[in-house]
PDB file of C-alpha atoms and ligand atoms in Angstrom:
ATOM      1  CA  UNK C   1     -51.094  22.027 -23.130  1.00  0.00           C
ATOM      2  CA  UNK C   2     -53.727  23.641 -21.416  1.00  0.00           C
ATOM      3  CA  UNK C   3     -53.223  23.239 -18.283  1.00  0.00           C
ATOM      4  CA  UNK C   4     -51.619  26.737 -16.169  1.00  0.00           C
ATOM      5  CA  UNK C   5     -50.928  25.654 -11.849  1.00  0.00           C
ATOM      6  CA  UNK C   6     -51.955  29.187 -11.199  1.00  0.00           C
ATOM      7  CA  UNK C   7     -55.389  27.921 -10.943  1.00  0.00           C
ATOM      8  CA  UNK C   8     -54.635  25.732  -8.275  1.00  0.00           C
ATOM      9  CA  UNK C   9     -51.793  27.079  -6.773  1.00  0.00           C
ATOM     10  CA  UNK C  10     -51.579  26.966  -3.193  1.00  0.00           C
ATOM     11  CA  UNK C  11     -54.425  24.449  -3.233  1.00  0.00           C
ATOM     12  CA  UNK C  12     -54.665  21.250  -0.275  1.00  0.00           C
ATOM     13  CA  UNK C  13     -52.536  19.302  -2.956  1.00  0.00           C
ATOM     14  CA  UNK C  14     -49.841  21.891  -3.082  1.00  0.00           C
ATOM     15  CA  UNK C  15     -49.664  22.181   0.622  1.00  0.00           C
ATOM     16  CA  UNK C  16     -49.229  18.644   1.034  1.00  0.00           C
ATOM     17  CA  UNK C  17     -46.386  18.277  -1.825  1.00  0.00           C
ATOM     18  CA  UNK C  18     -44.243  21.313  -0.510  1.00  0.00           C
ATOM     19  CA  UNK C  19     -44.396  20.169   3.085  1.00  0.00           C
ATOM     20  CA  UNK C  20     -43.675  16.570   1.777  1.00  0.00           C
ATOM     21  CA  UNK C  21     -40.300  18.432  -0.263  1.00  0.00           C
ATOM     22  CA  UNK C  22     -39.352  20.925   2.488  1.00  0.00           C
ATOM     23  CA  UNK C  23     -39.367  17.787   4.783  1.00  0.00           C
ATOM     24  CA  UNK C  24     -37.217  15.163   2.121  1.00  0.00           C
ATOM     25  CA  UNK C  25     -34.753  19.237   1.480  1.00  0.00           C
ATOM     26  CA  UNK C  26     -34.220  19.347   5.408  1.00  0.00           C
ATOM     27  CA  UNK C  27     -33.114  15.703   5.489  1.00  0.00           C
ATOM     28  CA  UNK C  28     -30.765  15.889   2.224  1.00  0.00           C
ATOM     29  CA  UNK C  29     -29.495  19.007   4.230  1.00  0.00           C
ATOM     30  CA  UNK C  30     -28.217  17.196   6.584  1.00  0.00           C
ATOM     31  CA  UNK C  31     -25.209  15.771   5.423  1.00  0.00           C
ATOM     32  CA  UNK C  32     -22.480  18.054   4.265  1.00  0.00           C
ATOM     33  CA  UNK C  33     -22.392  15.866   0.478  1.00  0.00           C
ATOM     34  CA  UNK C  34     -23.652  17.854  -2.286  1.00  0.00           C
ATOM     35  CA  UNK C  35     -27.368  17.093  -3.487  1.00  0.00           C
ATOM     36  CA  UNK C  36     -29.179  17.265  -7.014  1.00  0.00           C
ATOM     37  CA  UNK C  37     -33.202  18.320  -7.517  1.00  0.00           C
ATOM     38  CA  UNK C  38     -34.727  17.414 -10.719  1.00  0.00           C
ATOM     39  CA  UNK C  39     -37.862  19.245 -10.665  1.00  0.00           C
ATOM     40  CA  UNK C  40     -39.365  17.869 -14.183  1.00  0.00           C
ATOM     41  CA  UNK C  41     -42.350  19.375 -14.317  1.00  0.00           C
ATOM     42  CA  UNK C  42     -41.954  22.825 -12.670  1.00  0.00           C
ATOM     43  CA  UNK C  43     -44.694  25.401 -13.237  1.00  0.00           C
ATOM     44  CA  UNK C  44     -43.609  28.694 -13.294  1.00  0.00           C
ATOM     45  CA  UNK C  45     -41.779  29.183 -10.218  1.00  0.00           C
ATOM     46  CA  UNK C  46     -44.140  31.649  -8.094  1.00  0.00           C
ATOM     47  CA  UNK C  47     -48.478  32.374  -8.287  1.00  0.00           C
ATOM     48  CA  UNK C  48     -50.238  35.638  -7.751  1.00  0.00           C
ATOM     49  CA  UNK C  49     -53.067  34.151  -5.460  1.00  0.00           C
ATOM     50  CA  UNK C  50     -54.817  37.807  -6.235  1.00  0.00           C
ATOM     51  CA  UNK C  51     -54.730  36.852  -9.945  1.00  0.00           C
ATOM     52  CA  UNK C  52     -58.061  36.328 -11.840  1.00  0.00           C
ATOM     53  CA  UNK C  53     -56.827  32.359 -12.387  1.00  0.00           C
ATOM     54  CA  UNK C  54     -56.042  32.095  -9.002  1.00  0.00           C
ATOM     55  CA  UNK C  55     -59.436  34.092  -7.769  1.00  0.00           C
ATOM     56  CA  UNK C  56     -61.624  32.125  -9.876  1.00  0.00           C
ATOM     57  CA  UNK C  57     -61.153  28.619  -8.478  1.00  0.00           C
ATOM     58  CA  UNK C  58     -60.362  30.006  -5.054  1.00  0.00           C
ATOM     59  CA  UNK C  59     -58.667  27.088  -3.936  1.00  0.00           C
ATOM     60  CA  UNK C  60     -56.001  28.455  -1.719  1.00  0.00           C
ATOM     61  CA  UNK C  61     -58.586  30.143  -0.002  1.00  0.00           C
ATOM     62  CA  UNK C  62     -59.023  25.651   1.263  1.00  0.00           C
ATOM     63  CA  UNK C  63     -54.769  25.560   1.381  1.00  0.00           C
ATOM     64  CA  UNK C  64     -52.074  27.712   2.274  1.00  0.00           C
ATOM     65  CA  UNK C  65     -54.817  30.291   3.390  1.00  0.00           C
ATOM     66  CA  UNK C  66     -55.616  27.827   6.190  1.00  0.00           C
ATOM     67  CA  UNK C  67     -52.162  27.369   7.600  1.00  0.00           C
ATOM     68  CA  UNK C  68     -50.889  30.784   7.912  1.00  0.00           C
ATOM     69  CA  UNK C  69     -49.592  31.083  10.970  1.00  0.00           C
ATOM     70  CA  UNK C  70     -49.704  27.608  12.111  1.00  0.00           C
ATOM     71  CA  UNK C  71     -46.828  26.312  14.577  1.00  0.00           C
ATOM     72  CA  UNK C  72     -45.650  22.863  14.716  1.00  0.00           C
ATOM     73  CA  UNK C  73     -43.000  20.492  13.086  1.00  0.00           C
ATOM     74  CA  UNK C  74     -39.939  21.812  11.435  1.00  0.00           C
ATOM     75  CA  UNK C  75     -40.650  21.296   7.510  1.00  0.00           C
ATOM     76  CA  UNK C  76     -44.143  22.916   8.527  1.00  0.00           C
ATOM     77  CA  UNK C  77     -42.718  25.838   9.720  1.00  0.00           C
ATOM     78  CA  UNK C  78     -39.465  26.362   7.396  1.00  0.00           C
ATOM     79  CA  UNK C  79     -42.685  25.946   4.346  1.00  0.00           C
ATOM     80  CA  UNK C  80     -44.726  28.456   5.887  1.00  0.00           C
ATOM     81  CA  UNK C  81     -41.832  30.592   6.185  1.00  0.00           C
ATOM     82  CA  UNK C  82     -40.686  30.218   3.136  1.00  0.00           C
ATOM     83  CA  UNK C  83     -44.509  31.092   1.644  1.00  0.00           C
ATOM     84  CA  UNK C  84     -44.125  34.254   3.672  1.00  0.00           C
ATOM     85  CA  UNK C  85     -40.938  35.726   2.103  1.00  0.00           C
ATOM     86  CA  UNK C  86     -42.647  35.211  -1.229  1.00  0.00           C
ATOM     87  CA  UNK C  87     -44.875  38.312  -0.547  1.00  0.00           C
ATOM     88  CA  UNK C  88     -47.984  39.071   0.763  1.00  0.00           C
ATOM     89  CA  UNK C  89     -50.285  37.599  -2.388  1.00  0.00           C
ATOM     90  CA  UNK C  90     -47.494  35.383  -3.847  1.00  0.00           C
ATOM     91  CA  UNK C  91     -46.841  31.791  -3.442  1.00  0.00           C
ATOM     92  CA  UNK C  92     -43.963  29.787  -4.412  1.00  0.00           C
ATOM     93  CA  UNK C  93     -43.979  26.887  -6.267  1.00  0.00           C
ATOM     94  CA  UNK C  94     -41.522  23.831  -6.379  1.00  0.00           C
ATOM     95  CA  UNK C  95     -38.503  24.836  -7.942  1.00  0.00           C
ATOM     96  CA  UNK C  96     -38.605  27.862  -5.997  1.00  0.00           C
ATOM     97  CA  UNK C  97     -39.235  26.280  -2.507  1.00  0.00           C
ATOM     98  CA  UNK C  98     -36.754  24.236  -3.572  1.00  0.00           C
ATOM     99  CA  UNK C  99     -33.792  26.936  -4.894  1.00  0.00           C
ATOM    100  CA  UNK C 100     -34.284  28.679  -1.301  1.00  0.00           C
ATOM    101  CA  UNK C 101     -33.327  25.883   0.373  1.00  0.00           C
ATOM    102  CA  UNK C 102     -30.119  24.591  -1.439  1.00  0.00           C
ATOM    103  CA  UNK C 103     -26.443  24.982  -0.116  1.00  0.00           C
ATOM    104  CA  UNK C 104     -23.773  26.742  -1.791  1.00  0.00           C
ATOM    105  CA  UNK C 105     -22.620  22.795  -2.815  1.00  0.00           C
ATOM    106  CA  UNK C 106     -26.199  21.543  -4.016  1.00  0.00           C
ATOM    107  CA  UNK C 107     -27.444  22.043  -7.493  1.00  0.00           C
ATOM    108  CA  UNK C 108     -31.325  22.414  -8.848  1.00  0.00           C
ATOM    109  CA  UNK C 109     -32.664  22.034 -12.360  1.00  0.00           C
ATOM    110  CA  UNK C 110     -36.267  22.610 -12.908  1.00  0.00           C
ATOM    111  CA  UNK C 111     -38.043  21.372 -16.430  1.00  0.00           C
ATOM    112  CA  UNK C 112     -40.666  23.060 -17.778  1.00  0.00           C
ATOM    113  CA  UNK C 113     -42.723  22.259 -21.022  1.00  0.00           C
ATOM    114  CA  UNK C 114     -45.037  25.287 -21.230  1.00  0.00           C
ATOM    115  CA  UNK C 115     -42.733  28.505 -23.212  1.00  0.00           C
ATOM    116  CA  UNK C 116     -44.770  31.258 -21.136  1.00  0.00           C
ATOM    117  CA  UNK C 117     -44.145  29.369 -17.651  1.00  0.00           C
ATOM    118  CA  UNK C 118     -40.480  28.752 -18.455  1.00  0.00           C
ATOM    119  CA  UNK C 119     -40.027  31.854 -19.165  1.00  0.00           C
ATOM    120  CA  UNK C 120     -40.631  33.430 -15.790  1.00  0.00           C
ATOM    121  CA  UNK C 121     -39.871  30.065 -14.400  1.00  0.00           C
ATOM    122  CA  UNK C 122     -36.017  31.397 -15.729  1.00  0.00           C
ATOM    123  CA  UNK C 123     -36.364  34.607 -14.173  1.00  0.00           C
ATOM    124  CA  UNK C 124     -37.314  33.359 -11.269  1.00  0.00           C
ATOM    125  CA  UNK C 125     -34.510  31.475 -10.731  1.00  0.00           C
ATOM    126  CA  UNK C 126     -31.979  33.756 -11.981  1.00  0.00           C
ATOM    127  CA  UNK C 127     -30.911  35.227  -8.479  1.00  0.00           C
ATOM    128  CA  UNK C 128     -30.384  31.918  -7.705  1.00  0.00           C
ATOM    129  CA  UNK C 129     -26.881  30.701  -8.930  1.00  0.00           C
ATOM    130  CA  UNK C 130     -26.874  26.889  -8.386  1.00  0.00           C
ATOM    131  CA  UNK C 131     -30.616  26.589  -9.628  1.00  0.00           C
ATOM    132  CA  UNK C 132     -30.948  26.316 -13.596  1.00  0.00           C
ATOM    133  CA  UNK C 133     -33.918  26.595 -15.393  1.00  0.00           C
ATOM    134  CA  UNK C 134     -34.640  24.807 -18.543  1.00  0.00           C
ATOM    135  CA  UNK C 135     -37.563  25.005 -21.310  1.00  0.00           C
ATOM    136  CA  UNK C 136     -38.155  21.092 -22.639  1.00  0.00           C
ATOM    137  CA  UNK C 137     -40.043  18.085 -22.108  1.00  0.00           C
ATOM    138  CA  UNK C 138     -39.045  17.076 -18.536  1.00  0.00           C
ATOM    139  CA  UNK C 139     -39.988  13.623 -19.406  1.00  0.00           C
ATOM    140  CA  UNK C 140     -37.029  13.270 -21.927  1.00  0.00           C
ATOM    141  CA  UNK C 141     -34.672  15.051 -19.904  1.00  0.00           C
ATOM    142  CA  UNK C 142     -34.723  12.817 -17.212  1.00  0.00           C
ATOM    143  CA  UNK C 143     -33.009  10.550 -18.985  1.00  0.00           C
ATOM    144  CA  UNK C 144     -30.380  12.508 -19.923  1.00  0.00           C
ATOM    145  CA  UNK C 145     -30.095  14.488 -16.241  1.00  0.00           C
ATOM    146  CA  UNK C 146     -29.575  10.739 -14.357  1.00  0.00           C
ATOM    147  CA  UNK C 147     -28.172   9.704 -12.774  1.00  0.00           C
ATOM    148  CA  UNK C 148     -26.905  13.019 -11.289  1.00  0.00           C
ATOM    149  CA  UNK C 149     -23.229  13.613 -10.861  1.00  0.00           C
ATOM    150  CA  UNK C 150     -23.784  13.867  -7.241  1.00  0.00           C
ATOM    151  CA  UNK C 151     -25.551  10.546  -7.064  1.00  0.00           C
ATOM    152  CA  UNK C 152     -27.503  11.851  -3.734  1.00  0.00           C
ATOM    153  CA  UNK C 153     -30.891  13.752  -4.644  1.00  0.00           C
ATOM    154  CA  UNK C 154     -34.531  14.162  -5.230  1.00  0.00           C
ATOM    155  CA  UNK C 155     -36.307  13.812  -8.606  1.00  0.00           C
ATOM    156  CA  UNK C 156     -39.936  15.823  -8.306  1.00  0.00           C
ATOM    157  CA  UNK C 157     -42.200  14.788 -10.981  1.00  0.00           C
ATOM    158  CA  UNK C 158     -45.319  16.637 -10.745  1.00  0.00           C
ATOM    159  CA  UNK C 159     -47.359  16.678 -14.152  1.00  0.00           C
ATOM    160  CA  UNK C 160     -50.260  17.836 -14.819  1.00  0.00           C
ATOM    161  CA  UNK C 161     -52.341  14.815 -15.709  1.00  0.00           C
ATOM    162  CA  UNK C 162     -54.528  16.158 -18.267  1.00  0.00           C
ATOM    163  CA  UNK C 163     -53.900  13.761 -21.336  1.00  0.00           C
ATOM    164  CA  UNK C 164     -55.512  10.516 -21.164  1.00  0.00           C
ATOM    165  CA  UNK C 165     -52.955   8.949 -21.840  1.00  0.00           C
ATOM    166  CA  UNK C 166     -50.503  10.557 -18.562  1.00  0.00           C
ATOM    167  CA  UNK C 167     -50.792   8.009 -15.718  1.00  0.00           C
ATOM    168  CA  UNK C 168     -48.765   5.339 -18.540  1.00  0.00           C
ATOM    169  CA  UNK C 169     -45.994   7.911 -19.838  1.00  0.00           C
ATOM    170  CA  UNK C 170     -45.278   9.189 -16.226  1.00  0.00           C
ATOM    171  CA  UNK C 171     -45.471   5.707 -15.017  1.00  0.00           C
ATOM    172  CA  UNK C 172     -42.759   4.741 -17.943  1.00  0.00           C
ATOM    173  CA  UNK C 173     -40.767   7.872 -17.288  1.00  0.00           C
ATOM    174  CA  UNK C 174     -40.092   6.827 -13.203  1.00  0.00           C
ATOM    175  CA  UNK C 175     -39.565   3.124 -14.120  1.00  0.00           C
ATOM    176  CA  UNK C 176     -36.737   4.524 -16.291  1.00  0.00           C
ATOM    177  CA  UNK C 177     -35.340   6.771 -14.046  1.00  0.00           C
ATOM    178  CA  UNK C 178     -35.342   4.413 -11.219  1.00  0.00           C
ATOM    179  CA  UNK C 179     -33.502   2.644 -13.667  1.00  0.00           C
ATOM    180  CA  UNK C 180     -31.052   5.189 -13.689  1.00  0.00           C
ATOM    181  CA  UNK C 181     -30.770   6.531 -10.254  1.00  0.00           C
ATOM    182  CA  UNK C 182     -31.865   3.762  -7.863  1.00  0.00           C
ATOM    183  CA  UNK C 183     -30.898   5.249  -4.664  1.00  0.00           C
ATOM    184  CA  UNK C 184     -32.479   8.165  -5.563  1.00  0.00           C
ATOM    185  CA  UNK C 185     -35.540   9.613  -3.603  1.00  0.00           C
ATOM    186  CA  UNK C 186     -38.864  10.669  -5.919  1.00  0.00           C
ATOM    187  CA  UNK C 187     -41.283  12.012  -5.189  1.00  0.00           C
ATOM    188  CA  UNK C 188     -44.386  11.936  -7.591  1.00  0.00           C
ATOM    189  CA  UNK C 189     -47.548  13.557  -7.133  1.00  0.00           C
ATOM    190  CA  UNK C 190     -50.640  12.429  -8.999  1.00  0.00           C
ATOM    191  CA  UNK C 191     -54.441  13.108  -8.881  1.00  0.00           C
ATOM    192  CA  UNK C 192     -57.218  10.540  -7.511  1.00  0.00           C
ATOM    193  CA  UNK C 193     -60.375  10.708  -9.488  1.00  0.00           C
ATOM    194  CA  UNK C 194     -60.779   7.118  -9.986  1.00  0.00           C
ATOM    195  CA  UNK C 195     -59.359   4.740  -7.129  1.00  0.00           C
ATOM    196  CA  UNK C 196     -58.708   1.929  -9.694  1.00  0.00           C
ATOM    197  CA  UNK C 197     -56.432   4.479 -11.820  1.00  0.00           C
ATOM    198  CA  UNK C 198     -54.310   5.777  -8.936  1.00  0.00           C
ATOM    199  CA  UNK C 199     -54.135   1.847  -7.853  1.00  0.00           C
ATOM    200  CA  UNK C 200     -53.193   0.941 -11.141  1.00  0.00           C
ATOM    201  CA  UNK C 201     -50.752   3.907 -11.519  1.00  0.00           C
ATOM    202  CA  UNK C 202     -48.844   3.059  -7.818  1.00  0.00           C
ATOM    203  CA  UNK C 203     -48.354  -0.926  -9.048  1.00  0.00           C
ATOM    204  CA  UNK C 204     -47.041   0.423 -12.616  1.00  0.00           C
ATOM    205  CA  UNK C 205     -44.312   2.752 -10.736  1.00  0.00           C
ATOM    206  CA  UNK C 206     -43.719  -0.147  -8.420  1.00  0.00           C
ATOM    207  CA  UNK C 207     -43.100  -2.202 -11.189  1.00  0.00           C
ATOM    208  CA  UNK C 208     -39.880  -0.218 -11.355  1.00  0.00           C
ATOM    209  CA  UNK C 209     -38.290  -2.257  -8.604  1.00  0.00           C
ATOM    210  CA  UNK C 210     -38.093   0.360  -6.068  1.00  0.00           C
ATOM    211  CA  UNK C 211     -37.025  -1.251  -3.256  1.00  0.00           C
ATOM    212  CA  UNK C 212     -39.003   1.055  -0.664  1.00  0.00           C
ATOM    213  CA  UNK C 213     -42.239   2.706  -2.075  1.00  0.00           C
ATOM    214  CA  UNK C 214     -44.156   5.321   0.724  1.00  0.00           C
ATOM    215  CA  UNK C 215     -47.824   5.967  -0.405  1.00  0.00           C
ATOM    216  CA  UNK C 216     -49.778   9.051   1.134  1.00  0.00           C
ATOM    217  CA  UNK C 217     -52.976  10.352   0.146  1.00  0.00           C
ATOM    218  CA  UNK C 218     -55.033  13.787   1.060  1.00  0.00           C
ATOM    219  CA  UNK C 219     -58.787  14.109   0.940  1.00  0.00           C
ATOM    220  CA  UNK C 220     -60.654  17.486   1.319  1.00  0.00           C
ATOM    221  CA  UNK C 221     -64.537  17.896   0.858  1.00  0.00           C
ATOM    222  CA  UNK C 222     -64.598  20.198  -2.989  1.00  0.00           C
ATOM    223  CA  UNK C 223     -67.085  20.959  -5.216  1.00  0.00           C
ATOM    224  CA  UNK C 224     -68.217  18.217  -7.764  1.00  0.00           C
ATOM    225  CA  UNK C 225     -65.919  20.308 -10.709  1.00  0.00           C
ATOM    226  CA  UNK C 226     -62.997  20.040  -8.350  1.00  0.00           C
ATOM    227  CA  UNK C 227     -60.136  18.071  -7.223  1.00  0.00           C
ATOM    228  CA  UNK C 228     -60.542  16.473  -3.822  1.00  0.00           C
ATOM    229  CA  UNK C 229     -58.217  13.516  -3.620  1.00  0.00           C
ATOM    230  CA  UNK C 230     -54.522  13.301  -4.355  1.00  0.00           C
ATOM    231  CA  UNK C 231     -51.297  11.440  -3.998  1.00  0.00           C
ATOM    232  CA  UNK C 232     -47.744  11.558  -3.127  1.00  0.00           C
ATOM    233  CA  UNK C 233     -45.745   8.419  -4.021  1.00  0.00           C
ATOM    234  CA  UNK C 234     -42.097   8.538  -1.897  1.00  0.00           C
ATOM    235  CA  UNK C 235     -39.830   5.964  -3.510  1.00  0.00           C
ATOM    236  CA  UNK C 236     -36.932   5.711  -1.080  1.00  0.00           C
ATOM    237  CA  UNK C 237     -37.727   8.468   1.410  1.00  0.00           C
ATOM    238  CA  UNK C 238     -36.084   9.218   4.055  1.00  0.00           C
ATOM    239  CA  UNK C 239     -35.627   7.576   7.137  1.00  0.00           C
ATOM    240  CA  UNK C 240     -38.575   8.692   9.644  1.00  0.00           C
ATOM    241  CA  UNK C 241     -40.113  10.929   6.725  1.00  0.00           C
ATOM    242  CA  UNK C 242     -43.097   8.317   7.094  1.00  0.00           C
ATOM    243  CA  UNK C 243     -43.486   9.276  10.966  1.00  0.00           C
ATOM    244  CA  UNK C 244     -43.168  13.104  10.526  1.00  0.00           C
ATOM    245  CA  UNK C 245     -45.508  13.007   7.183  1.00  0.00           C
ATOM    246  CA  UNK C 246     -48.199  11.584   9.525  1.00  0.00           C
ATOM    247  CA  UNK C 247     -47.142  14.151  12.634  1.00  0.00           C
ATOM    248  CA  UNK C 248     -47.439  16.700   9.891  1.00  0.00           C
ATOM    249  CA  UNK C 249     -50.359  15.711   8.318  1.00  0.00           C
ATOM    250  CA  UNK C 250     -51.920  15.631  11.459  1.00  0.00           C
ATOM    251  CA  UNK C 251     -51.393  19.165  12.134  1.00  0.00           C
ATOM    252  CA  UNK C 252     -52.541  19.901   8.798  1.00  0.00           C
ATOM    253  CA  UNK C 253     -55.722  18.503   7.995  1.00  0.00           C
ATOM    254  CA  UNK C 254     -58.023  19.219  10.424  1.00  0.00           C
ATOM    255  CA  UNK C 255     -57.682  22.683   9.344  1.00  0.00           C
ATOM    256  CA  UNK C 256     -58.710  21.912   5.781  1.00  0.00           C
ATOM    257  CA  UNK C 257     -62.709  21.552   4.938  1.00  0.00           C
ATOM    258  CA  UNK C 258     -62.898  17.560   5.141  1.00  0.00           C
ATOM    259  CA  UNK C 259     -59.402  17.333   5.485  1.00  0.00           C
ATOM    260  CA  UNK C 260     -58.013  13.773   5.611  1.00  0.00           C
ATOM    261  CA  UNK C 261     -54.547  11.817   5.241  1.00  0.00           C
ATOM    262  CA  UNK C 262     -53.917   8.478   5.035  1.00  0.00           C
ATOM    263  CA  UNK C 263     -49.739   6.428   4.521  1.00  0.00           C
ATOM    264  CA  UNK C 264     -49.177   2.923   3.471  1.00  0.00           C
ATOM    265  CA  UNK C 265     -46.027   1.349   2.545  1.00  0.00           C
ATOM    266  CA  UNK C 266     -46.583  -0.111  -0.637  1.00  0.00           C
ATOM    267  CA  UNK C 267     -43.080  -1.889  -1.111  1.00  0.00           C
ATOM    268  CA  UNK C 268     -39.897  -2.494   1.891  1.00  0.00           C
ATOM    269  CA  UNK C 269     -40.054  -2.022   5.311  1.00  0.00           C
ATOM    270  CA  UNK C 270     -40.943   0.978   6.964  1.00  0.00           C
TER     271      UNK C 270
HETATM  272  C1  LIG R 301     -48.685  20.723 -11.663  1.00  0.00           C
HETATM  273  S1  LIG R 301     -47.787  21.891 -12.583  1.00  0.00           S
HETATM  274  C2  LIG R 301     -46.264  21.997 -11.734  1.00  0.00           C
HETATM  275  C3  LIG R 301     -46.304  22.632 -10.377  1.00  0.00           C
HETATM  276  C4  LIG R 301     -44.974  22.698  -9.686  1.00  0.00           C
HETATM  277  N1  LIG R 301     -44.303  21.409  -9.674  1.00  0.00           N
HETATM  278  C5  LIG R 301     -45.151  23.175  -8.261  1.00  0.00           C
HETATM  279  O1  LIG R 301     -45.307  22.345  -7.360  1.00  0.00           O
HETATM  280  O2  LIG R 301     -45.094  24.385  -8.048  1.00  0.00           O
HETATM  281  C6  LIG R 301     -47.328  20.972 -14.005  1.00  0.00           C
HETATM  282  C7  LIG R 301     -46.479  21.764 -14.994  1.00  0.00           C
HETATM  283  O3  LIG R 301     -45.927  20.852 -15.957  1.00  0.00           O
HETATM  284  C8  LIG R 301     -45.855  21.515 -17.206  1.00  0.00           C
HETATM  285  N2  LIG R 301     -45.701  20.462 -18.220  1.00  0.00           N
HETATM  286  C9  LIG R 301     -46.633  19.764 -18.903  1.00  0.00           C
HETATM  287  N3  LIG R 301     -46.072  18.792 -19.639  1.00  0.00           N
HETATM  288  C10 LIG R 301     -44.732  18.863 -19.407  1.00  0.00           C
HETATM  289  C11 LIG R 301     -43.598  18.113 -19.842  1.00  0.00           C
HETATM  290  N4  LIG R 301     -43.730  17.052 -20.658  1.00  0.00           N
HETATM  291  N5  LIG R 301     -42.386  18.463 -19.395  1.00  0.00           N
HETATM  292  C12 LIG R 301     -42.223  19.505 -18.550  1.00  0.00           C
HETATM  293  N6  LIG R 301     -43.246  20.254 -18.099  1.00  0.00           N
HETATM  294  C13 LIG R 301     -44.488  19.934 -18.512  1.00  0.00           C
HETATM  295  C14 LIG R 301     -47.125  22.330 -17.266  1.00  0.00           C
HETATM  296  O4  LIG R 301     -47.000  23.398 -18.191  1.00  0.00           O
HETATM  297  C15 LIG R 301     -47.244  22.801 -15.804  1.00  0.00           C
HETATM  298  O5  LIG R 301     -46.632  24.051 -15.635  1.00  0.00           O
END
């Protein structure tokens, strides 16, 4: 385990996958029912964008760094804000963005592999009384944490994708917790490097038999070494989340270098 998010905290991809959360937290929010997050792959909960990690890719500097300030749709501005109270130099990650915004009645558990990330990951989370962190493989977890109690929620699976081998287990992991929690919404980020693996990874989630399957990329121009492609697969989303992704998106992009976005529905009706 090798990879740390710190070096790409903050990054176009991170942008894109907290807006995409804030916006599926604001709609969960709406209803008075209590809601579960599964964040299974968590990170450590907040990034020093002054760090040395953070410096030496300098990819925030092509994110967040871009979009301070920016005005426009509501899960822009309630993520922007929320990046703000972290600190000057801080960012938050997922399970943060996400214990901020849950209601006395919701609950959070975030997953992480990594015993140095957990660690802060848990003391990160400690002010936060209905958000638990946990140290373990959030892989196997998931089957134990679905479906949740509340049967309304979000499962965030957001690995790192650096063994070969990751596109198949996080592919098997949804399938089985769609299995699980079928009304559930997911949201999965992955990486494109090669068109034919994110292809093939989408149809092997699909495979799952999610009934309504939201796929949006985000292009930026990066150096060779670099990512520049990525993906968000919704399962379920929200009603109108595809509409306000694009009115988001829209406001986004064109202030990244090269900055591009792109939805299909891959399975149901929009
Ligand atoms: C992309 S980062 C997570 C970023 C975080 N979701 C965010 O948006 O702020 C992926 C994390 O997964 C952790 N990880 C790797 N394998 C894991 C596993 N099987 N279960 C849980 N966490 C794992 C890594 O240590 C890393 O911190």
């Amino acid at each position: 385990m090798n990879y740390r998010h710190a070096f790409h905290a903050g990054n176009f991809a991170d942008v894109a996958k907290h807006v995409a959360l804030v916006r599926i937290l604001l709609h969960l929010r709406k209803k008075d029912t209590p809601f579960a997050v599964i964040d299974s792959h968590a990170g450590r909960g907040i990034y020093d964008l002054a760090s040395d990690a953070a410096r030496r890719t300098g990819e925030a500097q092509n994110g967040i760094e871009r979009l301070r300030g920016l005005k426009g749709p509501e899960a822009l501005e309630r993520y922007l804000a929320l990046v703000e109270e972290s600190g000057d130099r801080l960012y938050p990650g997922s399970p943060l963005i996400a214990a901020k915004m849950l209601r006395p009645q919701d609950r959070l558990v975030a997953i992480e592999k990594h015993p140095e990330e957990a660690a802060t990951l848990k003391q990160v989370l400690a002010p936060y009384r209905k958000a638990r962190a946990e140290e373990g493989d959030g892989y196997a977890r998931l089957a134990a944490l679905l479906p949740p109690p509340e049967r309304r929620g979000l499962v965030l699976m957001d690995p790192p994708f650096e063994a070969p081998d990751e596109f198949e287990s996080a592919a098997q992991a949804v399938k089985g917790a769609v299995r699980r929690f079928a009304t559930g919404i997911f949201l999965i980020w992955y990486p494109v490097k090669s068109a034919a693996a994110a292809r093939a990874f989408c149809g092997e989630v699909l495979a799952s038999g999610a009934a309504r399957a939201l796929n949006i990329e985000i292009a930026v121009d990066a150096a060779e070494d670099r990512l520049a492609r990525a993906g968000l697969l919704v399962l379920n989303p929200p009603f109108g989340f595809d509409t306000d992704m694009r009115e988001l998106l829209d406001v986004i992009t064109p202030r990244l270098p090269g900055g591009k976005a792109s939805l299909a529905w891959l399975a149901g009706k929009p």
